[in-house]
Coordinates of C-alpha atoms and ligand atoms in Angstrom, one line a residue:
M155 CA 117.0 9.3 -58.8
K156 CA 113.9 7.4 -59.7
K157 CA 110.6 7.8 -57.8
V158 CA 107.0 6.8 -58.3
M159 CA 105.1 10.0 -58.7
Q160 CA 101.5 11.0 -59.5
G161 CA 101.2 13.0 -62.7
N162 CA 100.4 16.2 -60.8
E163 CA 103.4 15.6 -58.4
A164 CA 105.6 15.2 -61.5
I165 CA 104.4 18.5 -63.0
A166 CA 105.4 20.2 -59.7
R167 CA 108.8 18.5 -59.8
G168 CA 109.2 19.7 -63.4
A169 CA 108.4 23.2 -62.4
W170 CA 110.9 23.1 -59.7
E171 CA 113.6 21.6 -62.0
A172 CA 112.8 24.3 -64.6
G173 CA 113.7 27.0 -62.1
V174 CA 110.2 28.3 -61.6
I175 CA 110.0 31.0 -58.9
I176 CA 106.2 31.7 -58.8
G177 CA 103.2 29.4 -58.9
C178 CA 99.6 30.4 -58.7
A179 CA 96.4 28.4 -58.8
Y180 CA 92.8 28.1 -57.8
P181 CA 92.1 24.5 -56.8
G182 CA 89.9 22.3 -59.0
T183 CA 89.8 18.6 -59.5
P184 CA 91.9 17.1 -61.2
S185 CA 94.5 19.8 -61.0
S186 CA 94.5 20.7 -57.2
E187 CA 97.5 18.6 -56.2
I188 CA 99.9 20.5 -58.5
M189 CA 100.1 23.7 -56.5
A190 CA 99.9 21.8 -53.2
E191 CA 103.0 19.9 -54.3
I192 CA 104.8 23.0 -55.6
S193 CA 104.2 24.7 -52.3
G194 CA 106.5 22.1 -50.7
Y195 CA 109.5 23.5 -52.6
D196 CA 111.1 26.4 -50.7
E197 CA 112.5 28.0 -53.8
I198 CA 109.1 28.7 -55.2
Y199 CA 106.6 31.3 -54.0
T200 CA 103.2 29.7 -54.3
E201 CA 99.7 30.9 -53.7
W202 CA 96.1 29.9 -53.8
S203 CA 94.7 32.8 -55.8
P204 CA 91.1 33.9 -55.3
N205 CA 90.3 32.6 -58.8
E206 CA 91.9 31.4 -62.0
K207 CA 91.9 34.8 -63.8
I208 CA 93.8 36.3 -60.9
A209 CA 96.2 33.3 -60.9
V210 CA 97.0 33.9 -64.6
E211 CA 97.4 37.6 -64.1
V212 CA 99.7 37.3 -61.1
A213 CA 101.8 34.6 -62.9
H214 CA 102.0 36.7 -66.0
G215 CA 103.1 39.7 -64.1
A216 CA 105.8 37.6 -62.5
S217 CA 106.9 36.5 -66.0
L218 CA 107.1 40.1 -67.1
A219 CA 109.5 40.8 -64.2
G220 CA 111.7 37.9 -65.5
G221 CA 110.6 35.1 -63.3
R222 CA 109.6 31.7 -64.6
A223 CA 105.9 31.3 -63.5
I224 CA 103.2 28.6 -63.6
A225 CA 99.5 28.9 -63.2
C226 CA 97.3 25.8 -62.7
M227 CA 93.6 25.1 -63.0
K228 CA 91.0 22.7 -64.1
H229 CA 89.3 23.0 -67.4
V230 CA 86.5 25.3 -66.3
G231 CA 89.1 27.5 -64.6
L232 CA 90.5 28.4 -68.0
N233 CA 87.1 29.8 -68.9
V234 CA 87.4 32.1 -65.9
A235 CA 91.0 33.0 -67.0
A236 CA 90.0 33.4 -70.7
D237 CA 90.2 37.2 -70.7
P238 CA 93.9 37.5 -69.8
F239 CA 94.7 34.2 -71.6
M240 CA 93.4 35.5 -75.0
T241 CA 95.7 38.5 -74.9
I242 CA 98.9 37.2 -73.3
S243 CA 99.5 35.4 -76.6
Y244 CA 99.9 38.9 -78.0
T245 CA 102.1 40.4 -75.2
G246 CA 104.2 37.3 -74.9
V247 CA 106.4 36.7 -71.8
K248 CA 109.8 37.5 -70.4
G249 CA 110.4 34.7 -67.9
G250 CA 108.9 31.4 -69.1
F251 CA 105.1 31.2 -68.4
V252 CA 103.2 27.9 -68.4
I253 CA 99.5 27.4 -67.9
V254 CA 98.5 23.9 -66.8
V255 CA 94.9 23.0 -67.6
A256 CA 93.5 19.7 -66.4
D257 CA 90.5 18.2 -68.2
D258 CA 87.9 16.0 -66.6
P259 CA 86.5 13.6 -69.3
G260 CA 83.6 11.8 -67.9
Q261 CA 82.8 14.7 -65.5
H262 CA 83.9 12.9 -62.4
S263 CA 84.0 16.1 -60.5
S264 CA 82.8 18.9 -62.9
Q265 CA 79.7 20.6 -64.1
N266 CA 80.6 20.0 -67.7
E267 CA 83.0 18.2 -70.0
Q268 CA 85.3 20.4 -72.1
D269 CA 88.1 19.6 -74.4
S270 CA 90.7 22.2 -73.5
R271 CA 92.6 21.5 -76.7
N272 CA 90.1 23.9 -78.3
W273 CA 91.7 26.8 -76.4
T274 CA 95.1 26.3 -78.1
R275 CA 94.1 27.2 -81.6
F276 CA 91.5 29.7 -80.3
G277 CA 94.0 31.5 -78.0
K278 CA 96.9 31.0 -80.4
V279 CA 98.9 29.6 -77.6
P280 CA 100.9 26.3 -78.2
M281 CA 99.8 23.3 -76.2
I282 CA 101.6 20.2 -75.2
E283 CA 100.1 17.0 -73.7
P284 CA 102.0 14.4 -71.6
A285 CA 100.9 10.8 -71.4
D286 CA 102.5 9.7 -68.1
S287 CA 104.2 11.0 -65.0
Q288 CA 107.7 11.1 -66.6
E289 CA 106.3 13.1 -69.5
C290 CA 104.5 15.3 -67.0
K291 CA 107.8 16.3 -65.6
D292 CA 109.7 16.5 -68.9
F293 CA 107.0 18.4 -70.7
T294 CA 106.7 20.9 -67.9
K295 CA 110.4 21.6 -68.2
I296 CA 110.4 21.9 -71.9
A297 CA 107.3 24.1 -71.8
F298 CA 109.4 26.8 -70.1
D299 CA 112.1 26.6 -72.8
I300 CA 109.5 26.9 -75.5
S301 CA 107.9 29.8 -73.7
E302 CA 111.1 31.8 -73.5
R303 CA 112.4 30.9 -76.9
F304 CA 109.1 31.8 -78.7
D305 CA 108.0 34.6 -76.4
T306 CA 104.7 32.9 -75.7
P307 CA 102.8 31.4 -72.8
V308 CA 102.5 27.6 -73.2
L309 CA 99.5 25.4 -72.3
L310 CA 100.2 22.1 -70.7
R311 CA 97.1 19.9 -70.9
T312 CA 96.5 16.9 -68.7
E313 CA 93.3 15.0 -67.9
T314 CA 92.2 13.0 -64.9
R315 CA 94.1 9.8 -65.6
V316 CA 97.4 11.5 -66.4
S317 CA 97.0 13.9 -63.4
H318 CA 96.1 11.2 -61.0
C319 CA 98.0 8.1 -62.1
D320 CA 101.3 7.1 -60.6
S321 CA 104.4 6.0 -62.6
V322 CA 108.1 6.1 -62.3
V323 CA 109.9 9.4 -62.8
E324 CA 113.6 10.1 -63.2
S325 CA 114.3 13.3 -61.2
G326 CA 116.8 15.9 -62.2
E327 CA 118.4 19.0 -60.7
R328 CA 117.0 22.5 -60.5
K329 CA 118.4 24.9 -63.0
E330 CA 117.6 28.6 -62.6
S331 CA 116.6 30.5 -65.7
A332 CA 119.2 32.8 -67.3
I333 CA 116.5 35.5 -67.9
P334 CA 117.5 38.7 -66.0
K335 CA 114.9 39.9 -63.4
G336 CA 113.6 43.4 -63.7
L337 CA 111.1 45.6 -65.5
D338 CA 112.0 48.0 -68.3
Q339 CA 109.7 50.8 -69.3
K340 CA 111.0 50.6 -72.9
D341 CA 109.0 47.4 -73.2
T342 CA 105.7 49.3 -73.0
P343 CA 104.7 48.6 -76.7
K344 CA 105.2 44.9 -76.0
Y345 CA 103.0 44.8 -73.0
V346 CA 100.3 47.5 -73.4
M347 CA 97.6 46.1 -75.7
V348 CA 96.0 49.2 -77.1
P349 CA 95.2 49.0 -80.8
M350 CA 98.3 50.9 -81.9
Y351 CA 100.4 48.2 -80.3
S352 CA 98.1 45.2 -80.5
R353 CA 97.6 45.4 -84.3
P354 CA 101.2 44.8 -85.1
K355 CA 101.3 42.1 -82.4
R356 CA 98.4 40.4 -84.2
V357 CA 100.5 40.2 -87.3
A358 CA 103.6 39.1 -85.4
L359 CA 101.6 36.3 -83.7
E360 CA 101.0 34.6 -87.0
D361 CA 104.8 34.6 -87.6
K362 CA 105.3 33.2 -84.1
I363 CA 102.8 30.4 -84.8
A364 CA 104.6 29.5 -88.1
K365 CA 107.9 29.2 -86.2
L366 CA 106.2 27.1 -83.6
A367 CA 104.8 24.8 -86.3
A368 CA 108.3 24.4 -87.8
Y369 CA 109.6 23.6 -84.3
A370 CA 106.9 21.0 -83.8
D371 CA 108.0 19.4 -87.0
T372 CA 111.7 19.4 -86.6
E373 CA 112.8 19.9 -83.0
F374 CA 110.1 19.1 -80.5
P375 CA 111.4 15.7 -79.2
Y376 CA 108.0 14.3 -78.1
N377 CA 106.3 14.1 -81.4
V378 CA 107.3 10.5 -82.2
M379 CA 106.7 8.2 -85.1
E380 CA 106.9 4.4 -84.5
I381 CA 106.6 2.4 -87.7
N382 CA 105.8 -1.2 -87.0
D383 CA 103.1 -3.0 -89.1
P384 CA 102.4 -0.4 -91.7
S385 CA 98.9 -1.7 -92.6
I386 CA 97.4 0.6 -90.0
G387 CA 98.8 3.7 -88.3
F388 CA 97.3 5.3 -85.3
I389 CA 97.6 9.1 -84.6
S390 CA 97.1 9.8 -80.9
S391 CA 98.3 11.7 -77.9
G392 CA 98.4 11.6 -74.1
V393 CA 96.7 8.8 -72.3
S394 CA 94.7 7.8 -75.5
Y395 CA 98.1 6.9 -77.0
L396 CA 98.9 4.6 -74.1
Y397 CA 95.5 2.9 -74.2
T398 CA 95.7 2.4 -78.0
K399 CA 99.3 1.1 -77.7
D400 CA 98.1 -1.3 -75.0
V401 CA 95.4 -2.7 -77.3
F402 CA 97.1 -2.7 -80.7
P403 CA 100.9 -2.8 -80.0
Q404 CA 101.9 -4.3 -83.3
Y405 CA 100.8 -1.4 -85.5
S406 CA 102.4 1.9 -86.3
F407 CA 101.9 5.1 -84.3
L408 CA 102.4 8.8 -84.5
K409 CA 102.3 10.0 -81.0
L410 CA 101.7 13.8 -80.8
G411 CA 103.3 15.4 -77.8
M412 CA 102.4 18.8 -79.2
V413 CA 98.7 19.3 -79.7
W414 CA 99.0 22.5 -81.6
P415 CA 100.6 23.7 -83.8
L416 CA 100.7 20.3 -85.4
P417 CA 103.8 18.9 -87.1
K418 CA 102.4 18.9 -90.7
N419 CA 105.4 17.4 -92.4
M420 CA 105.6 14.6 -89.9
I421 CA 101.9 13.9 -90.4
A422 CA 102.5 13.9 -94.2
E423 CA 105.3 11.4 -93.8
F424 CA 103.2 9.2 -91.6
F425 CA 100.5 9.1 -94.2
K426 CA 103.1 8.0 -96.7
K427 CA 104.5 5.3 -94.5
V428 CA 101.2 3.6 -93.4
K429 CA 98.3 2.3 -95.4
K430 CA 95.3 3.4 -93.3
V431 CA 95.2 6.0 -90.5
I432 CA 93.0 5.9 -87.5
V433 CA 92.9 8.9 -85.1
V434 CA 92.3 8.0 -81.5
E435 CA 91.6 10.9 -79.2
E436 CA 89.5 11.5 -76.1
L437 CA 86.6 14.0 -76.4
D438 CA 86.4 16.2 -79.5
P439 CA 87.7 15.3 -83.0
F440 CA 90.4 17.9 -82.6
F441 CA 93.3 16.1 -84.5
E442 CA 90.8 14.5 -86.8
T443 CA 89.4 17.8 -87.9
E444 CA 92.8 19.4 -88.4
I445 CA 94.2 16.4 -90.3
R446 CA 91.1 16.1 -92.5
A447 CA 91.5 19.9 -93.2
M448 CA 95.0 19.2 -94.4
G449 CA 93.5 17.0 -97.1
Y450 CA 94.3 13.6 -95.7
K451 CA 91.9 10.7 -95.6
V452 CA 91.4 9.5 -92.1
W453 CA 90.1 6.0 -92.2
H454 CA 88.4 6.1 -88.9
G455 CA 88.1 8.4 -85.9
K456 CA 85.0 9.7 -84.2
D457 CA 82.8 7.7 -86.5
L458 CA 83.7 4.7 -84.2
I459 CA 85.3 6.2 -81.1
P460 CA 83.0 7.9 -78.6
A461 CA 83.3 11.7 -78.4
M462 CA 82.0 11.8 -74.9
G463 CA 83.4 10.6 -71.6
E464 CA 86.7 8.9 -70.8
L465 CA 88.3 6.4 -73.2
S466 CA 89.9 3.2 -71.8
P467 CA 91.6 0.3 -73.4
G468 CA 88.3 -1.6 -73.3
I469 CA 86.4 1.2 -75.1
I470 CA 89.1 1.5 -77.7
K471 CA 89.1 -2.3 -78.3
Q472 CA 85.3 -2.3 -78.5
S473 CA 85.3 0.6 -80.9
L474 CA 88.0 -0.6 -83.3
I475 CA 88.6 -4.4 -83.1
K476 CA 86.2 -5.1 -85.9
V477 CA 87.9 -2.7 -88.4
V478 CA 91.5 -3.4 -87.2
E479 CA 91.4 -7.2 -86.8
G480 CA 88.1 -8.2 -88.4
R481 CA 87.0 -9.8 -85.1
K482 CA 83.8 -9.3 -83.2
Y483 CA 84.2 -7.6 -79.9
K484 CA 83.8 -10.0 -77.0
P485 CA 83.2 -8.2 -73.7
P486 CA 85.3 -9.4 -70.8
K487 CA 83.5 -11.6 -68.2
I488 CA 82.2 -9.5 -65.4
M489 CA 83.0 -11.1 -62.0
I490 CA 80.6 -8.9 -60.0
K491 CA 77.6 -7.3 -61.5
P492 CA 77.5 -3.6 -60.7
E493 CA 73.9 -3.9 -59.5
N494 CA 75.1 -6.4 -56.9
L495 CA 77.6 -4.0 -55.4
P496 CA 76.6 -2.0 -52.3
R497 CA 75.4 1.5 -53.3
R498 CA 77.3 4.4 -51.9
P499 CA 76.0 7.6 -53.5
P500 CA 78.0 10.8 -52.8
N501 CA 76.8 12.5 -49.7
L502 CA 77.6 15.4 -47.3
C503 CA 79.8 14.2 -44.4
A504 CA 78.1 13.2 -41.1
G505 CA 77.8 16.4 -39.1
C506 CA 78.3 18.7 -42.1
S507 CA 76.8 22.2 -41.4
H508 CA 75.4 22.3 -45.0
R509 CA 72.9 19.5 -44.1
P510 CA 70.8 21.5 -41.6
L511 CA 71.0 24.6 -43.7
F512 CA 69.6 22.8 -46.8
Y513 CA 67.1 20.9 -44.7
A514 CA 65.8 24.4 -43.6
L515 CA 65.7 25.6 -47.2
K516 CA 63.7 22.5 -48.2
K517 CA 61.3 22.9 -45.3
L518 CA 60.7 26.6 -46.4
G519 CA 60.0 25.4 -50.0
L520 CA 62.5 27.9 -51.5
Y521 CA 63.7 27.7 -55.1
V522 CA 67.5 27.6 -54.5
F523 CA 70.0 28.9 -56.9
G524 CA 73.0 26.9 -55.9
D525 CA 76.7 27.0 -56.8
I526 CA 79.8 24.8 -57.2
G527 CA 81.0 23.1 -54.0
C528 CA 80.3 20.2 -51.6
Y529 CA 76.9 21.7 -51.0
A530 CA 75.9 20.9 -54.6
L531 CA 75.3 17.4 -53.1
A532 CA 72.1 18.9 -51.5
V533 CA 70.5 18.5 -55.0
A534 CA 70.2 14.7 -54.4
P535 CA 67.1 13.3 -52.7
P536 CA 66.0 13.2 -50.0
L537 CA 67.4 16.7 -49.3
A538 CA 66.6 17.8 -52.9
A539 CA 67.1 21.4 -52.0
M540 CA 69.0 22.9 -54.9
H541 CA 67.2 23.7 -58.2
A542 CA 69.8 25.5 -60.3
S543 CA 73.6 25.4 -60.4
T544 CA 75.7 26.4 -63.4
C545 CA 79.2 27.6 -62.5
M546 CA 81.2 29.4 -59.8
G547 CA 79.3 32.4 -58.6
A548 CA 76.3 32.0 -60.9
G549 CA 73.8 31.4 -58.2
I550 CA 73.7 35.0 -57.0
G551 CA 73.1 36.4 -60.5
G552 CA 70.6 33.7 -61.2
A553 CA 68.5 34.5 -58.1
Y554 CA 68.6 38.2 -58.8
G555 CA 67.6 37.7 -62.5
A556 CA 64.8 35.4 -61.6
G557 CA 63.5 38.0 -59.1
K558 CA 63.4 40.6 -61.9
V559 CA 61.1 38.3 -63.9
L560 CA 58.9 37.3 -61.0
G561 CA 58.6 40.7 -59.3
K562 CA 56.8 40.8 -56.1
K563 CA 55.4 37.3 -56.7
G564 CA 59.0 36.0 -56.2
L565 CA 59.3 37.4 -52.7
G566 CA 59.7 34.7 -50.1
K567 CA 60.4 32.1 -52.8
I568 CA 64.0 32.6 -54.0
C569 CA 67.5 32.5 -52.6
A570 CA 71.1 32.0 -53.7
V571 CA 73.5 29.8 -51.8
L572 CA 77.2 29.5 -52.2
G573 CA 80.3 28.6 -50.2
D574 CA 82.8 31.1 -48.8
S575 CA 85.6 30.2 -51.3
T576 CA 83.1 30.4 -54.2
F577 CA 81.9 33.8 -52.9
L578 CA 85.5 35.1 -53.0
H579 CA 86.1 33.5 -56.4
S580 CA 83.3 35.1 -58.2
G581 CA 80.3 36.0 -55.9
I582 CA 81.1 39.6 -55.1
G583 CA 80.4 41.0 -58.6
P584 CA 76.9 39.5 -58.9
L585 CA 76.1 40.6 -55.3
M586 CA 77.1 44.1 -56.2
D587 CA 74.9 43.9 -59.3
T588 CA 71.9 42.7 -57.2
V589 CA 72.2 45.7 -54.8
Y590 CA 73.1 48.3 -57.5
N591 CA 70.2 47.3 -59.8
K592 CA 67.7 47.0 -57.0
G593 CA 67.3 43.2 -56.7
Y594 CA 65.7 41.7 -53.7
S595 CA 67.2 38.2 -53.5
T596 CA 68.8 36.8 -50.4
T597 CA 72.4 35.4 -50.7
I598 CA 73.4 32.8 -48.2
I599 CA 77.2 32.4 -47.7
L600 CA 78.2 29.1 -46.2
D601 CA 81.3 29.9 -44.3
N602 CA 82.9 26.5 -43.4
G603 CA 86.4 28.1 -43.2
I604 CA 88.1 26.3 -46.1
T605 CA 87.8 25.3 -49.7
A606 CA 86.4 22.0 -48.8
M607 CA 85.4 20.1 -51.9
T608 CA 88.8 20.1 -53.6
G609 CA 90.7 19.0 -50.5
Q610 CA 91.0 21.7 -47.8
Q611 CA 92.8 24.6 -49.6
E612 CA 93.2 27.9 -47.9
T613 CA 91.5 31.1 -49.2
P614 CA 91.7 34.8 -48.3
G615 CA 88.9 34.0 -45.9
T616 CA 90.8 31.4 -43.8
G617 CA 93.6 33.5 -42.4
Y618 CA 96.4 31.3 -43.7
T619 CA 98.5 31.1 -46.9
I620 CA 99.1 27.9 -48.9
K621 CA 102.3 27.4 -46.9
G622 CA 100.3 27.6 -43.6
E623 CA 101.6 31.0 -42.7
P624 CA 99.2 33.4 -40.9
A625 CA 97.7 36.0 -43.3
A626 CA 95.1 38.8 -43.5
I627 CA 91.6 37.4 -43.2
V628 CA 88.6 38.6 -45.2
D629 CA 85.6 39.7 -43.2
Y630 CA 82.5 38.5 -45.2
E631 CA 80.1 40.8 -43.4
Q632 CA 82.3 43.9 -44.3
I633 CA 82.5 42.8 -47.9
V634 CA 78.8 42.3 -48.2
R635 CA 78.1 45.6 -46.5
A636 CA 80.7 47.4 -48.7
V637 CA 78.9 46.4 -51.9
G638 CA 75.7 47.9 -50.4
V639 CA 73.8 45.1 -48.7
K640 CA 72.1 46.7 -45.7
N641 CA 70.4 43.6 -44.3
V642 CA 73.1 41.2 -43.2
R643 CA 72.3 38.3 -40.7
K644 CA 74.4 35.6 -39.2
V645 CA 73.1 32.2 -38.4
D646 CA 74.3 29.0 -36.7
P647 CA 72.9 26.4 -39.2
Y648 CA 72.9 23.7 -36.5
N649 CA 70.0 25.5 -34.9
I650 CA 67.4 24.6 -37.5
E651 CA 64.4 26.5 -36.1
E652 CA 66.4 29.7 -35.7
T653 CA 67.9 29.3 -39.2
M654 CA 64.5 28.9 -40.7
G655 CA 63.2 32.0 -39.0
V656 CA 66.1 34.2 -40.2
I657 CA 65.8 32.8 -43.8
R658 CA 62.0 33.3 -43.8
E659 CA 62.4 36.9 -42.7
E660 CA 65.1 37.7 -45.2
V661 CA 63.6 36.1 -48.3
N662 CA 60.4 38.0 -47.7
R663 CA 62.2 41.3 -47.5
D664 CA 61.8 43.5 -50.6
D665 CA 65.5 44.4 -50.6
A666 CA 68.8 42.6 -51.1
S667 CA 69.9 40.7 -48.1
A668 CA 72.7 38.3 -47.0
I669 CA 72.9 35.6 -44.5
I670 CA 76.3 34.3 -43.4
T671 CA 76.7 31.0 -41.5
V672 CA 78.8 31.0 -38.4
N673 CA 80.0 28.2 -36.1
S674 CA 80.0 25.9 -39.1
P675 CA 83.5 24.7 -40.0
C676 CA 84.0 21.8 -42.4
M677 CA 84.0 18.5 -40.5
L678 CA 87.5 17.8 -41.9
L679 CA 89.0 21.0 -40.8
R680 CA 90.9 19.8 -37.8
R681 CA 92.3 23.1 -36.7
A682 CA 88.8 24.4 -36.2
N683 CA 87.9 21.4 -33.9
P684 CA 84.5 21.0 -35.6
L685 CA 83.5 18.2 -33.2
G686 CA 84.4 20.3 -30.1
K687 CA 81.1 22.2 -30.1
F688 CA 78.8 19.1 -30.1
K689 CA 77.5 18.2 -26.6
H690 CA 77.6 14.5 -27.0
P691 CA 80.0 12.4 -29.2
V692 CA 77.3 10.2 -30.5
Y693 CA 73.5 9.6 -30.6
T694 CA 71.5 6.5 -30.7
I695 CA 67.9 5.4 -31.2
D696 CA 65.6 4.8 -28.3
T697 CA 63.6 1.9 -29.8
D698 CA 61.0 2.3 -27.0
R699 CA 60.1 5.6 -28.6
C700 CA 61.0 5.3 -32.3
R701 CA 57.8 5.1 -34.4
G702 CA 59.6 4.4 -37.6
C703 CA 58.1 7.6 -39.2
K704 CA 61.3 8.0 -41.3
V705 CA 61.4 11.8 -40.9
C706 CA 65.0 11.7 -39.7
L707 CA 65.9 9.9 -42.9
E708 CA 65.0 13.2 -44.8
I709 CA 68.3 14.8 -43.6
N710 CA 70.3 12.2 -45.4
C711 CA 72.9 11.7 -42.7
P712 CA 75.2 8.8 -43.7
A713 CA 75.1 7.5 -40.1
V714 CA 71.3 7.0 -40.2
S715 CA 69.7 4.0 -41.9
W716 CA 66.4 2.2 -42.0
Q717 CA 65.9 -1.2 -40.5
K718 CA 62.8 -3.1 -41.4
A719 CA 61.4 -5.0 -38.4
E720 CA 57.9 -5.0 -37.2
G721 CA 57.4 -4.1 -33.6
Q722 CA 56.0 -1.5 -31.3
T723 CA 57.0 1.4 -29.1
K724 CA 56.7 1.3 -25.3
D725 CA 53.4 3.1 -25.5
G726 CA 52.0 0.6 -28.0
Y727 CA 52.4 2.3 -31.4
K728 CA 52.8 -0.4 -34.0
R729 CA 55.6 0.2 -36.5
K730 CA 57.1 -1.4 -39.6
G731 CA 60.7 -0.7 -38.6
T732 CA 63.1 1.7 -36.8
V733 CA 66.1 3.7 -37.8
F734 CA 69.6 2.8 -36.8
I735 CA 72.5 5.1 -36.1
N736 CA 75.9 3.8 -36.9
K737 CA 77.9 5.0 -33.9
D738 CA 81.2 4.8 -35.9
Q739 CA 79.8 7.5 -38.3
C740 CA 77.7 9.6 -36.0
V741 CA 79.6 12.7 -34.7
G742 CA 76.8 14.0 -32.4
C743 CA 75.7 17.1 -34.4
E744 CA 72.1 16.8 -33.2
V745 CA 70.5 17.6 -36.5
C746 CA 68.5 14.4 -36.5
V747 CA 67.6 15.0 -32.8
Q748 CA 65.9 18.3 -33.9
V749 CA 63.8 16.7 -36.6
C750 CA 62.5 13.8 -34.5
K751 CA 59.2 14.8 -32.9
F752 CA 59.1 11.7 -30.6
E753 CA 62.3 12.4 -28.7
A754 CA 63.5 9.0 -29.9
I755 CA 67.1 10.1 -30.6
V756 CA 69.1 10.2 -27.5
P757 CA 72.8 10.5 -26.4
G758 CA 74.7 7.2 -26.8
A759 CA 78.1 5.9 -26.1
K760 CA 81.0 5.4 -28.6
Ligands
LIG162 S1 64.0 8.4 -34.7 FE1 62.3 9.8 -34.7 S2 62.2 10.7 -36.7 FE2 63.5 8.9 -36.8 S3 62.1 7.3 -37.5 FE3 62.2 7.2 -35.2 S4 60.5 8.4 -34.6 FE4 60.8 9.0 -36.7
LIG163 S1 73.7 13.3 -34.5 FE1 72.3 12.5 -36.1 S2 72.6 13.8 -37.8 FE2 74.3 14.2 -36.5 S3 75.9 12.8 -37.2 FE3 74.8 11.7 -35.6 S4 73.2 10.6 -36.7 FE4 74.0 12.1 -38.1

């Protein structure tokens, strides 16, 4: 049956057809939909793991017991999972084990831009890369066969466009793996990586890679050579192949479905068949470096094609039209100039509990070590209340480390802020470090009851599993106290005055402390009825009182905007304009009400 599927949906379908029985993931754009989709298949146990390292470890354990298993993550997630990843290439697998890693070229939703292809050679784990949704499904299936045949985990790499674009997929039936389930203690030398067992494994790994390279050359069906006009041959993979084919369809192509090991004989043959070779790849010169190291003359590659950001047919045309067709690049006519489009910068939702919390931090003038989540939007003006943010969990360690340098002078000036899901992902360790090594920083945990930024995924702190079943729920206060924090406070961030008071006390304390937000569910978390606690559904401006002081604009609520219009208040104050509240966006959180000194924001009617 044919169906239009998103790339991530097709990976899920491929996992199901391949007979996968366990799927583990930590959400991260652009990979999040894969596990959400897999969770819809009853035959597969799925979970949101607390972090990517745990996801890989659980899935690998499942593989050792004979089950086909998949672990999914975004590119930075593989950094978190690097420790087990770098050793499971030695232990190998029993049931097929596939790790999906989704890159984000252009950093649409990431703190950095990484080319995950660099992990394949580094980790000595084969990598395959689909170009469209059909290949997403087919490559996922074949990845499990490769994994079991060569006793290795397999990396399946996608990137934003492959993960999120829709195309037609021919579905198949589910086929269970023939690998028997069970554990055998005789396998100990295979799975215990102490030096006496890992040294021979290191040698065996090279043999495995050689066999995989031979397979890439002779059997892997998705390394494909297309000889058309032989004057120019393009070597490419994934979505870059599709873009290049779109721009220069008349030329020859070597499409690499396997990123590493490379099919060396096929590459040699391609160089014989075409006159000049151009390597087109997104991000790093991975293929180009490998192919040049083989001794071949690559005509063009990263000398013309950008090594940063996403490629597109337009960028490829602009980069190569001169050398390929001897023509000058003519940019397409732009119908609407970007500067003429209405601006819509990313912002926290109207009513979001992070807004008053960061407003309080700004008013207190604290240096905020932030983290990864929706709340990173607080870095943007006018809130401008985040000053450092590196990776998941880094804020707590950062605040503690800065405190060690500043000593008593830093008291009252520093805090760390991170979300509930991020705290469970990688915040507990640095908090333990802060207490154990006598730091004084304050950690603020924003409990909004869900992993919000990536699309409402459950965590051990929400009380539900990925399938919506009730589950054990983490008590943040108990965790924080268990690692030794004695000073733990809870605040309702919607009460700005009280929140400021609590934060002020804690950041001035010469001891580690933690503040946990309560009554602050994500505005999109329907089951928590986030609007239920607001007294009025909407607020409006009393233009008789509004002085146009713009203080309420500092909270950056998307419902509040400025209207230039000279006038005066009822008591005669001359103003240059007033603010306006869009009643379709306002949810009645009263944050703006609290910052207006002139009582000009009053309940309105929807
Ligand atoms: S509503 Fe209040 S805070 Fe906002 S501009 Fe008017 S007077 Fe100032
Ligand atoms: S009450 Fe004020 S801050 Fe809250 S959503 Fe409405 S306009 Fe925005």
